[in-house]
mmCIF file of C-alpha atoms in Angstrom:
data_model
loop_
_atom_site.group_PDB
_atom_site.id
_atom_site.type_symbol
_atom_site.label_atom_id
_atom_site.label_comp_id
_atom_site.label_asym_id
_atom_site.label_seq_id
_atom_site.Cartn_x
_atom_site.Cartn_y
_atom_site.Cartn_z
ATOM 1 C CA MET P 1 -10.400 31.439 50.699
ATOM 2 C CA ALA P 2 -7.460 29.300 50.765
ATOM 3 C CA GLY P 3 -4.484 29.979 53.017
ATOM 4 C CA ILE P 4 -1.057 28.573 53.442
ATOM 5 C CA ASP P 5 -1.023 27.312 57.416
ATOM 6 C CA VAL P 6 2.542 25.961 58.813
ATOM 7 C CA GLY P 7 1.528 25.714 62.404
ATOM 8 C CA GLY P 8 2.565 27.583 65.513
ATOM 9 C CA GLY P 9 3.693 31.293 64.850
ATOM 10 C CA GLY P 10 2.495 34.423 66.165
ATOM 11 C CA HIS P 11 4.568 33.222 69.929
ATOM 12 C CA GLY P 12 6.828 35.641 72.002
ATOM 13 C CA GLY P 13 6.503 38.774 69.541
ATOM 14 C CA LYS P 14 7.099 37.049 66.034
ATOM 15 C CA ARG P 15 5.377 37.574 63.041
ATOM 16 C CA SER P 16 2.682 34.983 61.975
ATOM 17 C CA VAL P 17 3.442 32.327 59.318
ATOM 18 C CA ASN P 18 0.667 32.120 58.316
ATOM 19 C CA MET P 19 -0.631 33.367 54.716
ATOM 20 C CA GLU P 20 -4.254 34.565 53.095
ATOM 21 C CA LEU P 21 -4.094 34.082 49.567
ATOM 22 C CA PRO P 22 -6.206 36.775 47.881
ATOM 23 C CA LEU P 23 -8.455 33.978 45.637
ATOM 24 C CA ILE P 24 -11.176 36.391 44.297
ATOM 25 C CA PRO P 25 -8.992 39.108 42.582
ATOM 26 C CA PHE P 26 -7.654 35.708 40.865
ATOM 27 C CA ILE P 27 -11.122 34.403 40.142
ATOM 28 C CA ASP P 28 -11.686 37.940 38.686
ATOM 29 C CA PHE P 29 -9.060 37.842 36.562
ATOM 30 C CA LEU P 30 -9.685 34.610 35.015
ATOM 31 C CA LEU P 31 -13.409 35.466 34.555
ATOM 32 C CA CYS P 32 -12.346 38.629 32.525
ATOM 33 C CA LEU P 33 -9.696 36.554 30.715
ATOM 34 C CA VAL P 34 -12.627 34.017 29.774
ATOM 35 C CA ALA P 35 -15.108 36.759 28.843
ATOM 36 C CA PHE P 36 -12.412 38.696 26.390
ATOM 37 C CA LEU P 37 -11.317 35.248 24.704
ATOM 38 C CA LEU P 38 -15.176 34.258 24.479
ATOM 39 C CA ILE P 39 -15.981 37.792 22.688
ATOM 40 C CA THR P 40 -13.343 37.651 20.014
ATOM 41 C CA ALA P 41 -13.157 34.125 19.511
ATOM 42 C CA VAL P 42 -13.654 33.230 15.449
ATOM 43 C CA TRP P 43 -15.884 30.493 14.900
ATOM 44 C CA SER P 44 -14.919 30.824 11.170
ATOM 45 C CA GLN P 45 -17.681 28.792 8.727
ATOM 46 C CA MET P 46 -15.257 30.006 5.786
ATOM 47 C CA ALA P 47 -13.363 26.823 3.426
ATOM 48 C CA ARG P 48 -11.336 26.484 0.204
ATOM 49 C CA ILE P 49 -11.251 23.997 -2.371
ATOM 50 C CA ASN P 50 -8.149 23.481 -4.647
ATOM 51 C CA ALA P 51 -7.425 23.595 -8.071
ATOM 52 C CA ASP P 52 -4.502 23.419 -10.078
ATOM 53 C CA ALA P 53 -3.923 25.968 -13.047
ATOM 54 C CA ARG P 54 -3.559 24.411 -16.288
ATOM 55 C CA VAL P 55 -2.228 27.444 -18.396
ATOM 56 C CA PRO P 56 -0.582 27.378 -21.739
ATOM 57 C CA GLY P 57 2.931 27.236 -21.046
ATOM 58 C CA PRO P 58 4.645 25.684 -17.925
ATOM 59 C CA PRO P 59 4.157 27.617 -14.895
ATOM 60 C CA ARG P 60 6.978 25.406 -13.214
ATOM 61 C CA PRO P 61 9.779 24.936 -15.591
ATOM 62 C CA GLU P 62 11.772 22.811 -13.758
ATOM 63 C CA GLU P 63 8.702 19.860 -13.170
ATOM 64 C CA GLU P 64 8.899 17.299 -15.960
ATOM 65 C CA ILE P 65 5.637 17.737 -17.414
ATOM 66 C CA GLU P 66 6.333 14.569 -20.293
ATOM 67 C CA GLN P 67 5.681 11.997 -16.794
ATOM 68 C CA LYS P 68 2.013 13.761 -16.414
ATOM 69 C CA GLU P 69 1.166 13.594 -19.751
ATOM 70 C CA LYS P 70 1.478 9.315 -19.268
ATOM 71 C CA ASP P 71 -1.372 9.309 -16.483
ATOM 72 C CA LYS P 72 -5.117 8.493 -17.415
ATOM 73 C CA GLN P 73 -6.731 11.974 -16.644
ATOM 74 C CA LEU P 74 -10.716 12.446 -16.147
ATOM 75 C CA HIS P 75 -11.726 15.450 -18.094
ATOM 76 C CA VAL P 76 -15.063 16.906 -17.186
ATOM 77 C CA GLU P 77 -16.847 19.046 -19.787
ATOM 78 C CA MET P 78 -19.092 21.359 -19.060
ATOM 79 C CA ARG P 79 -19.724 23.363 -21.875
ATOM 80 C CA GLY P 80 -23.132 22.032 -22.982
ATOM 81 C CA GLU P 81 -26.241 23.344 -20.430
ATOM 82 C CA ARG P 82 -28.037 19.998 -20.876
ATOM 83 C CA LYS P 83 -25.251 17.498 -19.565
ATOM 84 C CA PHE P 84 -21.861 16.478 -18.719
ATOM 85 C CA GLN P 85 -19.075 14.893 -20.636
ATOM 86 C CA LEU P 86 -16.592 12.316 -18.912
ATOM 87 C CA VAL P 87 -13.480 11.634 -20.896
ATOM 88 C CA TRP P 88 -10.983 9.500 -19.992
ATOM 89 C CA LYS P 89 -7.681 10.002 -21.929
ATOM 90 C CA GLU P 90 -4.208 8.743 -21.650
ATOM 91 C CA GLY P 91 -1.799 11.314 -23.229
ATOM 92 C CA SER P 92 -3.647 13.029 -26.309
ATOM 93 C CA THR P 93 -5.727 9.320 -26.373
ATOM 94 C CA VAL P 94 -9.505 9.490 -25.853
ATOM 95 C CA VAL P 95 -10.277 6.509 -23.573
ATOM 96 C CA ASN P 96 -13.805 6.251 -23.230
ATOM 97 C CA THR P 97 -16.418 8.749 -23.038
ATOM 98 C CA ILE P 98 -19.592 8.897 -20.803
ATOM 99 C CA ASP P 99 -22.473 11.084 -21.014
ATOM 100 C CA VAL P 100 -24.103 12.458 -17.466
ATOM 101 C CA GLU P 101 -26.901 14.124 -17.457
ATOM 102 C CA ARG P 102 -27.057 17.965 -15.885
ATOM 103 C CA LYS P 103 -29.001 17.768 -12.756
ATOM 104 C CA PRO P 104 -29.080 20.723 -10.389
ATOM 105 C CA VAL P 105 -30.380 20.098 -7.180
ATOM 106 C CA LYS P 106 -31.031 23.431 -5.212
ATOM 107 C CA VAL P 107 -29.070 23.690 -1.602
ATOM 108 C CA ASN P 108 -30.796 27.440 -0.809
ATOM 109 C CA GLU P 109 -28.851 29.336 -2.867
ATOM 110 C CA ASP P 110 -26.387 26.864 -4.142
ATOM 111 C CA VAL P 111 -26.307 24.399 -6.568
ATOM 112 C CA THR P 112 -25.253 20.507 -6.857
ATOM 113 C CA TYR P 113 -24.793 17.840 -9.043
ATOM 114 C CA PRO P 114 -25.054 14.553 -6.697
ATOM 115 C CA ASP P 115 -25.448 12.555 -9.646
ATOM 116 C CA LEU P 116 -22.687 13.951 -11.340
ATOM 117 C CA GLY P 117 -20.433 13.238 -8.072
ATOM 118 C CA LYS P 118 -21.934 9.000 -7.636
ATOM 119 C CA LYS P 119 -20.844 8.933 -11.552
ATOM 120 C CA ILE P 120 -17.314 9.961 -11.325
ATOM 121 C CA ALA P 121 -17.031 8.249 -7.736
ATOM 122 C CA GLU P 122 -18.261 5.115 -10.126
ATOM 123 C CA GLU P 123 -15.864 5.705 -12.419
ATOM 124 C CA TRP P 124 -12.909 6.475 -9.928
ATOM 125 C CA LYS P 125 -13.604 2.597 -8.768
ATOM 126 C CA ALA P 126 -13.686 1.519 -12.293
ATOM 127 C CA ASN P 127 -10.802 2.980 -13.933
ATOM 128 C CA GLY P 128 -8.937 5.098 -11.243
ATOM 129 C CA SER P 129 -5.192 4.488 -11.360
ATOM 130 C CA HIS P 130 -4.169 5.442 -7.817
ATOM 131 C CA ARG P 131 -6.696 3.658 -5.517
ATOM 132 C CA ALA P 132 -4.338 2.386 -3.087
ATOM 133 C CA ALA P 133 -3.583 3.912 0.061
ATOM 134 C CA THR P 134 0.198 3.681 -0.230
ATOM 135 C CA ALA P 135 0.063 5.734 -3.558
ATOM 136 C CA LYS P 136 1.542 8.887 -3.179
ATOM 137 C CA LYS P 137 -0.119 10.181 -6.212
ATOM 138 C CA PHE P 138 -3.482 10.658 -7.572
ATOM 139 C CA ASP P 139 -5.701 10.925 -10.014
ATOM 140 C CA GLN P 140 -5.743 14.004 -12.854
ATOM 141 C CA ALA P 141 -9.388 15.581 -13.452
ATOM 142 C CA VAL P 142 -9.608 18.464 -15.605
ATOM 143 C CA LEU P 143 -12.316 20.502 -15.945
ATOM 144 C CA HIS P 144 -13.511 22.128 -19.053
ATOM 145 C CA THR P 145 -15.517 25.075 -18.758
ATOM 146 C CA ASP P 146 -17.163 27.394 -21.140
ATOM 147 C CA ASN P 147 -16.432 31.636 -20.483
ATOM 148 C CA THR P 148 -20.145 32.290 -19.230
ATOM 149 C CA THR P 149 -20.731 29.748 -16.425
ATOM 150 C CA PRO P 150 -20.797 31.191 -13.338
ATOM 151 C CA PHE P 151 -18.569 30.240 -10.616
ATOM 152 C CA ALA P 152 -20.930 29.069 -8.228
ATOM 153 C CA ASP P 153 -21.824 26.145 -11.346
ATOM 154 C CA VAL P 154 -17.881 25.735 -11.182
ATOM 155 C CA ILE P 155 -17.403 25.522 -7.458
ATOM 156 C CA ALA P 156 -20.540 22.790 -8.078
ATOM 157 C CA VAL P 157 -18.778 20.468 -10.309
ATOM 158 C CA ILE P 158 -15.470 20.904 -8.573
ATOM 159 C CA ASP P 159 -17.258 19.524 -5.724
ATOM 160 C CA ALA P 160 -18.831 17.135 -7.384
ATOM 161 C CA ILE P 161 -15.394 15.648 -8.579
ATOM 162 C CA TYR P 162 -14.019 15.748 -4.854
ATOM 163 C CA THR P 163 -17.000 13.313 -4.343
ATOM 164 C CA PRO P 164 -14.950 10.318 -4.171
ATOM 165 C CA GLN P 165 -12.882 9.566 -1.540
ATOM 166 C CA ARG P 166 -9.319 7.126 -0.830
ATOM 167 C CA GLU P 167 -7.971 6.437 1.888
ATOM 168 C CA TYR P 168 -4.360 7.629 1.998
ATOM 169 C CA THR P 169 -1.059 6.498 4.303
ATOM 170 C CA VAL P 170 0.592 9.979 5.644
ATOM 171 C CA PRO P 171 4.629 9.391 4.587
ATOM 172 C CA GLY P 172 6.659 9.027 7.869
ATOM 173 C CA SER P 173 3.746 8.913 10.529
ATOM 174 C CA GLY P 174 2.234 5.635 9.224
ATOM 175 C CA LYS P 175 -1.289 7.258 9.456
ATOM 176 C CA THR P 176 -4.608 6.484 7.191
ATOM 177 C CA GLU P 177 -6.289 8.871 6.211
ATOM 178 C CA MET P 178 -9.749 9.669 3.804
ATOM 179 C CA VAL P 179 -8.865 12.215 0.768
ATOM 180 C CA PRO P 180 -10.500 13.186 -2.309
ATOM 181 C CA ALA P 181 -9.130 10.574 -4.485
ATOM 182 C CA PHE P 182 -8.691 13.347 -7.565
ATOM 183 C CA ASN P 183 -6.575 16.283 -7.841
ATOM 184 C CA VAL P 184 -8.392 19.026 -9.860
ATOM 185 C CA THR P 185 -7.146 20.719 -12.991
ATOM 186 C CA PHE P 186 -9.181 24.099 -14.033
ATOM 187 C CA ALA P 187 -8.681 24.506 -17.645
ATOM 188 C CA VAL P 188 -8.100 27.954 -18.471
ATOM 189 C CA ASN P 189 -7.355 27.464 -22.514
ATOM 190 C CA MET U 1 -40.697 11.145 80.084
ATOM 191 C CA SER U 2 -43.609 10.246 77.037
ATOM 192 C CA GLU U 3 -41.723 9.309 74.095
ATOM 193 C CA LYS U 4 -43.433 11.552 71.879
ATOM 194 C CA PRO U 5 -42.531 15.682 72.281
ATOM 195 C CA LEU U 6 -44.883 17.363 73.783
ATOM 196 C CA HIS U 7 -46.317 21.042 72.061
ATOM 197 C CA ARG U 8 -45.089 23.458 74.613
ATOM 198 C CA PHE U 9 -48.516 25.258 74.690
ATOM 199 C CA GLU U 10 -50.362 21.768 76.228
ATOM 200 C CA GLN U 11 -46.920 21.114 78.380
ATOM 201 C CA PRO U 12 -47.106 23.756 81.417
ATOM 202 C CA ILE U 13 -43.139 21.881 82.220
ATOM 203 C CA SER U 14 -40.974 22.483 79.739
ATOM 204 C CA VAL U 15 -38.042 19.751 78.507
ATOM 205 C CA PRO U 16 -35.287 20.362 80.889
ATOM 206 C CA GLY U 17 -31.844 21.737 78.731
ATOM 207 C CA ARG U 18 -28.686 23.416 79.638
ATOM 208 C CA ARG U 19 -29.487 26.069 82.172
ATOM 209 C CA LEU U 20 -25.880 27.075 82.927
ATOM 210 C CA LEU U 21 -24.708 30.867 81.681
ATOM 211 C CA HIS U 22 -27.839 31.491 80.272
ATOM 212 C CA GLY U 23 -28.850 34.360 82.704
ATOM 213 C CA ILE U 24 -26.032 36.978 80.948
ATOM 214 C CA PRO U 25 -27.751 39.846 79.898
ATOM 215 C CA LEU U 26 -25.665 40.967 77.077
ATOM 216 C CA GLY U 27 -27.102 38.509 73.978
ATOM 217 C CA PHE U 28 -23.701 38.283 71.950
ATOM 218 C CA VAL U 29 -22.093 37.159 75.072
ATOM 219 C CA ARG U 30 -24.785 35.192 76.278
ATOM 220 C CA LYS U 31 -24.761 33.174 72.928
ATOM 221 C CA LYS U 32 -20.547 32.695 73.309
ATOM 222 C CA ALA U 33 -20.502 31.507 76.226
ATOM 223 C CA ALA U 34 -23.701 29.252 76.680
ATOM 224 C CA GLY U 35 -22.985 28.164 73.258
ATOM 225 C CA GLY U 36 -26.283 26.437 72.206
ATOM 226 C CA GLY U 37 -25.081 23.691 69.692
ATOM 227 C CA GLY U 38 -26.371 25.608 66.604
ATOM 228 C CA ARG U 39 -24.519 24.435 63.130
ATOM 229 C CA SER U 40 -21.593 27.090 62.276
ATOM 230 C CA LEU U 41 -23.188 29.433 59.744
ATOM 231 C CA ASN U 42 -19.792 30.015 57.910
ATOM 232 C CA GLN U 43 -19.135 27.663 54.826
ATOM 233 C CA GLU U 44 -16.013 26.898 52.870
ATOM 234 C CA LEU U 45 -16.677 27.305 49.284
ATOM 235 C CA PRO U 46 -14.683 25.065 47.332
ATOM 236 C CA LEU U 47 -12.577 27.575 45.176
ATOM 237 C CA ILE U 48 -9.587 25.138 44.050
ATOM 238 C CA PRO U 49 -11.711 22.700 41.503
ATOM 239 C CA PHE U 50 -13.636 26.388 40.346
ATOM 240 C CA ILE U 51 -10.292 28.024 39.357
ATOM 241 C CA ASP U 52 -8.581 24.479 37.821
ATOM 242 C CA PHE U 53 -12.241 24.663 35.606
ATOM 243 C CA LEU U 54 -11.532 28.074 34.254
ATOM 244 C CA LEU U 55 -8.175 27.585 34.132
ATOM 245 C CA CYS U 56 -9.112 25.198 31.929
ATOM 246 C CA ILE U 57 -11.456 27.485 29.675
ATOM 247 C CA VAL U 58 -8.731 29.648 29.230
ATOM 248 C CA LEU U 59 -6.352 27.233 28.204
ATOM 249 C CA PHE U 60 -8.597 25.936 25.673
ATOM 250 C CA LEU U 61 -9.644 29.390 24.448
ATOM 251 C CA LEU U 62 -6.106 30.314 23.917
ATOM 252 C CA ALA U 63 -5.140 27.840 22.018
ATOM 253 C CA SER U 64 -8.227 28.417 19.879
ATOM 254 C CA PHE U 65 -7.412 31.872 19.670
ATOM 255 C CA SER U 66 -6.555 33.607 16.387
ATOM 256 C CA ALA U 67 -4.849 36.879 16.699
ATOM 257 C CA THR U 68 -5.532 37.498 12.790
ATOM 258 C CA GLY U 69 -9.215 37.546 13.300
ATOM 259 C CA GLU U 70 -11.645 36.193 10.519
ATOM 260 C CA MET U 71 -10.838 36.404 6.536
ATOM 261 C CA PRO U 72 -11.491 39.326 5.525
ATOM 262 C CA ILE U 73 -14.420 39.329 3.012
ATOM 263 C CA ASP U 74 -14.803 41.976 0.687
ATOM 264 C CA GLN U 75 -18.662 43.164 0.961
ATOM 265 C CA ASN U 76 -19.775 42.612 -3.033
ATOM 266 C CA VAL U 77 -18.710 39.090 -2.807
ATOM 267 C CA LYS U 78 -21.045 36.578 -2.169
ATOM 268 C CA LEU U 79 -18.945 32.990 -2.173
ATOM 269 C CA PRO U 80 -20.608 30.104 -3.278
ATOM 270 C CA ASN U 81 -21.051 27.027 -0.719
ATOM 271 C CA ALA U 82 -19.510 23.618 -0.900
ATOM 272 C CA GLU U 83 -19.836 20.353 1.014
ATOM 273 C CA ASN U 84 -15.751 18.835 0.199
ATOM 274 C CA VAL U 85 -13.805 21.303 1.349
ATOM 275 C CA LEU U 86 -10.502 21.842 3.029
ATOM 276 C CA ASP U 87 -9.527 24.722 6.078
ATOM 277 C CA MET U 88 -8.008 28.055 5.211
ATOM 278 C CA VAL U 89 -4.397 28.204 4.718
ATOM 279 C CA GLU U 90 -2.420 31.652 4.762
ATOM 280 C CA ALA U 91 -2.210 33.357 1.712
ATOM 281 C CA PRO U 92 -2.183 36.083 -0.804
ATOM 282 C CA MET U 93 -5.951 37.178 -1.133
ATOM 283 C CA VAL U 94 -7.450 37.921 -4.452
ATOM 284 C CA ALA U 95 -10.929 38.978 -4.217
ATOM 285 C CA ILE U 96 -13.057 39.278 -7.633
ATOM 286 C CA THR U 97 -16.222 41.176 -7.229
ATOM 287 C CA GLY U 98 -18.729 42.254 -10.102
ATOM 288 C CA THR U 99 -16.735 45.123 -10.561
ATOM 289 C CA GLN U 100 -13.059 45.085 -9.810
ATOM 290 C CA ILE U 101 -10.070 43.401 -8.505
ATOM 291 C CA LEU U 102 -8.668 42.952 -5.470
ATOM 292 C CA VAL U 103 -5.128 41.776 -3.444
ATOM 293 C CA ASP U 104 -5.251 41.826 0.172
ATOM 294 C CA GLY U 105 -7.453 45.015 -0.372
ATOM 295 C CA VAL U 106 -5.327 47.065 -3.032
ATOM 296 C CA PRO U 107 -7.091 47.042 -6.459
ATOM 297 C CA ALA U 108 -5.789 45.491 -8.890
ATOM 298 C CA GLY U 109 -8.107 45.155 -12.223
ATOM 299 C CA SER U 110 -11.142 45.751 -13.508
ATOM 300 C CA THR U 111 -13.560 42.646 -13.715
ATOM 301 C CA ARG U 112 -15.568 44.819 -16.236
ATOM 302 C CA ALA U 113 -12.963 45.148 -18.654
ATOM 303 C CA ILE U 114 -12.041 41.420 -19.052
ATOM 304 C CA GLU U 115 -15.739 41.098 -19.580
ATOM 305 C CA GLU U 116 -15.633 43.717 -22.002
ATOM 306 C CA ALA U 117 -12.999 42.321 -23.906
ATOM 307 C CA ASN U 118 -14.639 38.947 -23.664
ATOM 308 C CA ARG U 119 -11.724 37.227 -23.949
ATOM 309 C CA LEU U 120 -9.184 35.776 -22.019
ATOM 310 C CA GLN U 121 -6.119 38.057 -20.950
ATOM 311 C CA ARG U 122 -3.625 39.047 -18.596
ATOM 312 C CA ILE U 123 -4.002 41.352 -16.337
ATOM 313 C CA ASP U 124 -0.679 43.265 -15.657
ATOM 314 C CA GLU U 125 -1.613 44.872 -12.292
ATOM 315 C CA LEU U 126 -2.654 41.975 -11.031
ATOM 316 C CA PHE U 127 0.363 40.495 -12.526
ATOM 317 C CA ASN U 128 3.059 42.922 -10.775
ATOM 318 C CA ILE U 129 1.231 42.874 -7.461
ATOM 319 C CA LEU U 130 1.648 39.061 -7.676
ATOM 320 C CA LYS U 131 5.410 38.843 -8.943
ATOM 321 C CA ASN U 132 5.937 41.672 -6.024
ATOM 322 C CA LYS U 133 4.535 39.654 -3.202
ATOM 323 C CA ARG U 134 6.398 36.867 -4.521
ATOM 324 C CA GLU U 135 9.802 38.252 -4.517
ATOM 325 C CA LEU U 136 8.928 39.490 -1.175
ATOM 326 C CA TRP U 137 8.057 36.185 0.452
ATOM 327 C CA ARG U 138 11.366 35.248 -1.285
ATOM 328 C CA GLN U 139 13.693 37.739 0.464
ATOM 329 C CA ILE U 140 11.889 36.858 3.706
ATOM 330 C CA ASN U 141 12.619 33.082 3.386
ATOM 331 C CA PRO U 142 15.754 32.382 1.859
ATOM 332 C CA GLY U 143 16.193 28.931 0.788
ATOM 333 C CA LYS U 144 13.014 27.961 1.086
ATOM 334 C CA GLU U 145 10.717 26.751 -1.713
ATOM 335 C CA PHE U 146 8.043 29.046 -2.813
ATOM 336 C CA PRO U 147 4.955 27.180 -2.048
ATOM 337 C CA GLY U 148 2.709 29.541 -5.020
ATOM 338 C CA VAL U 149 -0.801 29.198 -3.370
ATOM 339 C CA ALA U 150 -3.125 32.122 -3.674
ATOM 340 C CA VAL U 151 -7.313 32.056 -2.046
ATOM 341 C CA LEU U 152 -9.140 33.505 -4.953
ATOM 342 C CA GLN U 153 -12.463 35.247 -3.673
ATOM 343 C CA VAL U 154 -14.649 34.958 -6.080
ATOM 344 C CA ASP U 155 -18.351 36.357 -6.431
ATOM 345 C CA ARG U 156 -20.474 33.170 -7.569
ATOM 346 C CA ARG U 157 -22.302 35.410 -10.325
ATOM 347 C CA VAL U 158 -19.200 36.095 -11.852
ATOM 348 C CA PRO U 159 -18.476 34.576 -14.753
ATOM 349 C CA ALA U 160 -15.935 31.640 -15.735
ATOM 350 C CA LEU U 161 -14.495 34.145 -18.119
ATOM 351 C CA VAL U 162 -13.190 36.399 -15.757
ATOM 352 C CA VAL U 163 -11.589 33.691 -13.201
ATOM 353 C CA LYS U 164 -9.954 31.732 -15.947
ATOM 354 C CA SER U 165 -7.801 35.102 -16.803
ATOM 355 C CA VAL U 166 -7.351 36.056 -12.860
ATOM 356 C CA PHE U 167 -6.059 31.815 -12.828
ATOM 357 C CA GLN U 168 -4.062 32.328 -16.068
ATOM 358 C CA THR U 169 -2.282 35.621 -14.982
ATOM 359 C CA ALA U 170 -1.414 33.886 -10.759
ATOM 360 C CA ALA U 171 -0.192 31.294 -12.835
ATOM 361 C CA PHE U 172 2.515 33.031 -14.952
ATOM 362 C CA ALA U 173 3.861 35.482 -11.427
ATOM 363 C CA GLY U 174 4.434 32.149 -9.818
ATOM 364 C CA TYR U 175 1.300 30.932 -7.928
ATOM 365 C CA PRO U 176 -0.022 27.587 -9.766
ATOM 366 C CA ASN U 177 -1.908 26.373 -6.464
ATOM 367 C CA ILE U 178 -5.055 28.244 -6.513
ATOM 368 C CA SER U 179 -7.615 27.563 -3.761
ATOM 369 C CA PHE U 180 -10.976 28.727 -4.174
ATOM 370 C CA MET U 181 -12.659 30.414 -0.799
ATOM 371 C CA VAL U 182 -15.732 28.939 -0.073
ATOM 372 C CA GLY U 183 -18.423 28.450 2.756
ATOM 373 C CA ARG U 184 -19.316 24.709 4.080
ATOM 374 C CA MET U 185 -22.408 23.890 2.956
ATOM 375 C CA GLY U 186 -25.581 23.725 6.162
ATOM 376 C CA GLY U 187 -22.957 26.747 7.279
ATOM 377 C CA GLU U 188 -23.671 30.317 7.100
ATOM 378 C CA GLY U 189 -22.747 31.163 3.808
#
């Protein structure tokens, strides 16, 4: 056990100044604390996927809608059962249309579309407007689905849209990190 | 004397050693008085590094401790998994099961009603609850910009029509930035 020894003491009827520190109860307390924290620790597997809303009428009237309209946007159509359609649009003008075969890959209970992810990454490298690390804005992708599509498929396609990654310099700190190249908007209409 | 130690049964004369004070009849006094050169059985345990180690563990566990615990997931919601995900945020949680819609556990509409109507619609109950939450947030945080973030916990089998209706309602109630709660691909779903 640890102690404090200042030398001498205990002579001439004086009380000893040496002290024994009770470390064992302290260790017991620490062990209890460790056990409690380990038991209550949360090892979360939950995460999120972002999507903005595109609804009839602007949700934020103070934002300028016109500015957004001029940027090139990638529209991902998943209305058919056999293929996806990637449509590059500038405002309402269609610039390019690409068909991608719908090849779902099962991962346990989930579905993924790796081919769609690869094609979107290629398209972004060829046509993306905001590829520089210093670009503050991101390219916009708009997802269109029909009403009967199960939610798991919607998530699989959003996941594929987030496949291409780009460097992004965080304003202020100057740090560069990898972030998804697209912002995804879920078209409600 | 021979260099090689001799066995005591073969050698009638023992090796000379200490004799002084060995004749004391009381064993414990004899031991104290004669010594004997035996190594002390007392050992000092290095407790200080052990306490340092425990303190490091406690600090790490305290830093990663979450008082709110795991994000509550409705029992009837089976989430899809995705690969390109972000960490969770604190925001109103809208759960969409096969039968009902819940905001932080409070019923806010019926999924069946939307499916039966088979058209996109605003869910009034959900709209009112989210609007009240937004007003409350503004009262608590005066002068701050409202983030407009809500997290949707959607069952993987729910059709896109229901998701779109909830999405639209949330956007109208002032929550245009929606995140979909998902499991991490490879982790427990």
